[in-house]
mmCIF file with all atom_site columns, C-alpha atoms in Angstrom:
data_model
loop_
_atom_site.group_PDB
_atom_site.id
_atom_site.type_symbol
_atom_site.label_atom_id
_atom_site.label_alt_id
_atom_site.label_comp_id
_atom_site.label_asym_id
_atom_site.label_entity_id
_atom_site.label_seq_id
_atom_site.pdbx_PDB_ins_code
_atom_site.Cartn_x
_atom_site.Cartn_y
_atom_site.Cartn_z
_atom_site.occupancy
_atom_site.B_iso_or_equiv
_atom_site.pdbx_formal_charge
_atom_site.auth_seq_id
_atom_site.auth_comp_id
_atom_site.auth_asym_id
_atom_site.auth_atom_id
_atom_site.pdbx_PDB_model_num
ATOM 1  C CA . MET A 1 1  ? -3.638 36.603 -17.583 1.00 75.00 ? 30  MET A CA 1
ATOM 2  C CA . ALA A 1 2  ? -4.095 33.557 -19.934 1.00 80.00 ? 31  ALA A CA 1
ATOM 3  C CA . VAL A 1 3  ? -0.816 34.678 -22.324 1.00 78.00 ? 32  VAL A CA 1
ATOM 4  C CA . PHE A 1 4  ? 0.998  35.482 -19.393 1.00 74.00 ? 33  PHE A CA 1
ATOM 5  C CA . PHE A 1 5  ? 0.551  31.864 -17.564 1.00 77.00 ? 34  PHE A CA 1
ATOM 6  C CA . GLY A 1 6  ? 0.712  30.106 -21.248 1.00 77.00 ? 35  GLY A CA 1
ATOM 7  C CA . ALA A 1 7  ? 4.182  32.001 -21.814 1.00 77.00 ? 36  ALA A CA 1
ATOM 8  C CA . LEU A 1 8  ? 4.772  29.954 -18.916 1.00 79.00 ? 37  LEU A CA 1
ATOM 9  C CA . LEU A 1 9  ? 3.364  26.466 -19.342 1.00 82.00 ? 38  LEU A CA 1
ATOM 10 C CA . VAL A 1 10 ? 3.457  25.720 -22.925 1.00 81.00 ? 39  VAL A CA 1
ATOM 11 C CA . PRO A 1 11 ? 7.667  26.058 -23.079 1.00 82.00 ? 40  PRO A CA 1
ATOM 12 C CA . GLY A 1 12 ? 7.807  24.696 -19.928 1.00 82.00 ? 41  GLY A CA 1
ATOM 13 C CA . VAL A 1 13 ? 5.796  20.914 -20.832 1.00 84.00 ? 42  VAL A CA 1
ATOM 14 C CA . THR A 1 14 ? 7.403  21.876 -24.509 1.00 84.00 ? 43  THR A CA 1
ATOM 15 C CA . GLY A 1 15 ? 10.828 21.408 -23.048 1.00 83.00 ? 44  GLY A CA 1
ATOM 16 C CA . ILE A 1 16 ? 10.030 18.314 -20.639 1.00 86.00 ? 45  ILE A CA 1
ATOM 17 C CA . TRP A 1 17 ? 8.249  16.716 -23.468 1.00 86.00 ? 46  TRP A CA 1
ATOM 18 C CA . GLY A 1 18 ? 11.347 17.872 -25.461 1.00 83.00 ? 47  GLY A CA 1
ATOM 19 C CA . LEU A 1 19 ? 13.943 15.955 -22.960 1.00 83.00 ? 48  LEU A CA 1
ATOM 20 C CA . VAL A 1 20 ? 11.751 13.123 -22.139 1.00 87.00 ? 49  VAL A CA 1
ATOM 21 C CA . GLY A 1 21 ? 11.543 12.145 -25.875 1.00 87.00 ? 50  GLY A CA 1
ATOM 22 C CA . GLY A 1 22 ? 14.920 12.953 -26.346 1.00 85.00 ? 51  GLY A CA 1
ATOM 23 C CA . HIS A 1 23 ? 15.267 15.732 -28.598 1.00 84.00 ? 52  HIS A CA 1
ATOM 24 C CA . ARG A 1 24 ? 18.031 17.899 -28.477 1.00 86.00 ? 53  ARG A CA 1
ATOM 25 C CA . GLY A 1 25 ? 16.277 20.916 -28.042 1.00 89.00 ? 54  GLY A CA 1
ATOM 26 C CA . GLY A 1 26 ? 14.310 20.754 -25.305 1.00 90.00 ? 55  GLY A CA 1
ATOM 27 C CA . GLY A 1 27 ? 16.829 21.557 -22.648 1.00 90.00 ? 56  GLY A CA 1
ATOM 28 C CA . TRP A 1 28 ? 16.845 25.073 -24.863 1.00 92.00 ? 57  TRP A CA 1
ATOM 29 C CA . VAL A 1 29 ? 13.013 25.576 -24.170 1.00 91.00 ? 58  VAL A CA 1
ATOM 30 C CA . LEU A 1 30 ? 13.031 24.040 -20.977 1.00 91.00 ? 59  LEU A CA 1
ATOM 31 C CA . ALA A 1 31 ? 15.903 26.753 -20.179 1.00 92.00 ? 60  ALA A CA 1
ATOM 32 C CA . GLY A 1 32 ? 13.594 29.481 -21.610 1.00 92.00 ? 61  GLY A CA 1
ATOM 33 C CA . ALA A 1 33 ? 10.802 28.733 -19.763 1.00 91.00 ? 62  ALA A CA 1
ATOM 34 C CA . ALA A 1 34 ? 12.997 28.932 -16.834 1.00 92.00 ? 63  ALA A CA 1
ATOM 35 C CA . VAL A 1 35 ? 14.332 32.248 -17.443 1.00 95.00 ? 64  VAL A CA 1
ATOM 36 C CA . TYR A 1 36 ? 10.591 33.641 -18.039 1.00 92.00 ? 65  TYR A CA 1
ATOM 37 C CA . LEU A 1 37 ? 9.638  31.866 -14.595 1.00 91.00 ? 66  LEU A CA 1
ATOM 38 C CA . VAL A 1 38 ? 12.448 33.471 -12.899 1.00 94.00 ? 67  VAL A CA 1
ATOM 39 C CA . GLY A 1 39 ? 12.968 37.415 -14.806 1.00 95.00 ? 68  GLY A CA 1
ATOM 40 C CA . THR A 1 40 ? 9.238  37.786 -15.974 1.00 92.00 ? 69  THR A CA 1
ATOM 41 C CA . PHE A 1 41 ? 6.947  36.123 -13.714 1.00 89.00 ? 70  PHE A CA 1
ATOM 42 C CA . ALA A 1 42 ? 8.759  36.548 -10.501 1.00 94.00 ? 71  ALA A CA 1
ATOM 43 C CA . VAL A 1 43 ? 9.635  39.661 -10.964 1.00 95.00 ? 72  VAL A CA 1
ATOM 44 C CA . THR A 1 44 ? 6.327  41.043 -11.842 1.00 93.00 ? 73  THR A CA 1
ATOM 45 C CA . MET A 1 45 ? 4.861  39.758 -8.900  1.00 93.00 ? 74  MET A CA 1
ATOM 46 C CA . ALA A 1 46 ? 7.261  40.410 -6.248  1.00 95.00 ? 75  ALA A CA 1
ATOM 47 C CA . GLY A 1 47 ? 8.425  43.904 -8.169  1.00 95.00 ? 76  GLY A CA 1
ATOM 48 C CA . ASN A 1 48 ? 6.344  45.435 -10.342 1.00 94.00 ? 77  ASN A CA 1
ATOM 49 C CA . VAL A 1 49 ? 2.844  44.289 -8.875  1.00 95.00 ? 78  VAL A CA 1
ATOM 50 C CA . PRO A 1 50 ? 3.499  45.590 -5.252  1.00 96.00 ? 79  PRO A CA 1
ATOM 51 C CA . LEU A 1 51 ? 4.740  49.390 -6.524  1.00 96.00 ? 80  LEU A CA 1
ATOM 52 C CA . ASN A 1 52 ? 1.248  49.565 -8.548  1.00 95.00 ? 81  ASN A CA 1
ATOM 53 C CA . ASN A 1 53 ? -0.383 48.443 -5.844  1.00 96.00 ? 82  ASN A CA 1
ATOM 54 C CA . ARG A 1 54 ? 1.557  51.090 -3.545  1.00 95.00 ? 83  ARG A CA 1
ATOM 55 C CA . LEU A 1 55 ? 0.328  53.528 -6.707  1.00 94.00 ? 84  LEU A CA 1
ATOM 56 C CA . LEU A 1 56 ? -2.968 52.509 -6.609  1.00 95.00 ? 85  LEU A CA 1
ATOM 57 C CA . ALA A 1 57 ? -3.516 53.028 -2.821  1.00 95.00 ? 86  ALA A CA 1
ATOM 58 C CA . ALA A 1 58 ? -1.851 56.636 -2.932  1.00 95.00 ? 87  ALA A CA 1
ATOM 59 C CA . ARG A 1 59 ? -3.826 59.976 -2.066  1.00 94.00 ? 88  ARG A CA 1
ATOM 60 C CA . ASP A 1 60 ? -1.218 61.962 -4.074  1.00 96.00 ? 89  ASP A CA 1
ATOM 61 C CA . LYS A 1 61 ? -0.204 59.758 -6.860  1.00 94.00 ? 90  LYS A CA 1
ATOM 62 C CA . ALA A 1 62 ? 2.066  62.540 -8.629  1.00 95.00 ? 91  ALA A CA 1
ATOM 63 C CA . VAL A 1 63 ? 3.847  62.431 -5.591  1.00 95.00 ? 92  VAL A CA 1
ATOM 64 C CA . GLU A 1 64 ? 3.971  57.968 -5.250  1.00 94.00 ? 93  GLU A CA 1
ATOM 65 C CA . TRP A 1 65 ? 4.881  57.780 -8.722  1.00 95.00 ? 94  TRP A CA 1
ATOM 66 C CA . ARG A 1 66 ? 8.206  60.409 -8.606  1.00 94.00 ? 95  ARG A CA 1
ATOM 67 C CA . ALA A 1 67 ? 8.870  58.309 -5.960  1.00 93.00 ? 96  ALA A CA 1
ATOM 68 C CA . THR A 1 68 ? 8.210  54.383 -7.582  1.00 94.00 ? 97  THR A CA 1
ATOM 69 C CA . TRP A 1 69 ? 8.960  55.506 -10.769 1.00 95.00 ? 98  TRP A CA 1
ATOM 70 C CA . ARG A 1 70 ? 12.782 54.232 -10.994 1.00 96.00 ? 99  ARG A CA 1
ATOM 71 C CA . PRO A 1 71 ? 12.589 50.919 -9.267  1.00 96.00 ? 100 PRO A CA 1
ATOM 72 C CA . TRP A 1 72 ? 9.488  50.564 -11.158 1.00 96.00 ? 101 TRP A CA 1
ATOM 73 C CA . THR A 1 73 ? 11.542 51.068 -14.596 1.00 97.00 ? 102 THR A CA 1
ATOM 74 C CA . ARG A 1 74 ? 14.060 48.604 -13.210 1.00 97.00 ? 103 ARG A CA 1
ATOM 75 C CA . TRP A 1 75 ? 12.042 45.840 -13.028 1.00 96.00 ? 104 TRP A CA 1
ATOM 76 C CA . ASN A 1 76 ? 10.701 46.694 -15.645 1.00 96.00 ? 105 ASN A CA 1
ATOM 77 C CA . HIS A 1 77 ? 14.129 46.340 -17.729 1.00 97.00 ? 106 HIS A CA 1
ATOM 78 C CA . VAL A 1 78 ? 14.645 43.208 -16.080 1.00 97.00 ? 107 VAL A CA 1
ATOM 79 C CA . ARG A 1 79 ? 11.247 41.697 -16.829 1.00 95.00 ? 108 ARG A CA 1
ATOM 80 C CA . THR A 1 80 ? 12.233 43.409 -20.722 1.00 96.00 ? 109 THR A CA 1
ATOM 81 C CA . VAL A 1 81 ? 15.604 41.614 -21.240 1.00 97.00 ? 110 VAL A CA 1
ATOM 82 C CA . ALA A 1 82 ? 14.496 38.075 -19.431 1.00 96.00 ? 111 ALA A CA 1
ATOM 83 C CA . GLY A 1 83 ? 11.959 38.132 -22.019 1.00 93.00 ? 112 GLY A CA 1
ATOM 84 C CA . VAL A 1 84 ? 13.961 38.253 -24.830 1.00 96.00 ? 113 VAL A CA 1
ATOM 85 C CA . VAL A 1 85 ? 16.453 35.974 -23.239 1.00 96.00 ? 114 VAL A CA 1
ATOM 86 C CA . ALA A 1 86 ? 14.182 33.593 -22.849 1.00 94.00 ? 115 ALA A CA 1
ATOM 87 C CA . THR A 1 87 ? 12.621 33.819 -26.548 1.00 92.00 ? 116 THR A CA 1
ATOM 88 C CA . VAL A 1 88 ? 16.170 33.349 -27.809 1.00 95.00 ? 117 VAL A CA 1
ATOM 89 C CA . LEU A 1 89 ? 16.925 30.422 -25.556 1.00 94.00 ? 118 LEU A CA 1
ATOM 90 C CA . ALA A 1 90 ? 13.541 28.894 -26.821 1.00 91.00 ? 119 ALA A CA 1
ATOM 91 C CA . ALA A 1 91 ? 14.672 29.680 -30.635 1.00 92.00 ? 120 ALA A CA 1
ATOM 92 C CA . ILE A 1 92 ? 17.832 28.001 -30.255 1.00 94.00 ? 121 ILE A CA 1
ATOM 93 C CA . GLY A 1 93 ? 15.906 24.998 -28.946 1.00 91.00 ? 122 GLY A CA 1
ATOM 94 C CA . LEU A 1 94 ? 13.574 24.672 -32.346 1.00 86.00 ? 123 LEU A CA 1
ATOM 95 C CA . LEU A 1 95 ? 17.150 24.890 -34.238 1.00 87.00 ? 124 LEU A CA 1
#
């Protein structure tokens, strides 16, 4: 969890620090943090975690997995793409 939260906190603080300090890359880093917040963190909490909990509570896990794998995989793809976009934005901010 430290990495999950740190990946949001570090670029957010760094982006704000960059903007306040007048560094041109600060906005890119902050944009990366925003994409990560919405596309990775929020999607995990609102999409994948409830599906995980549903699967965990199910009596017949195989039946429940067949019912949830498509939405779970869709949300997982959103998280993956958001993570890549956030990384690219942060990298641009470092250039």
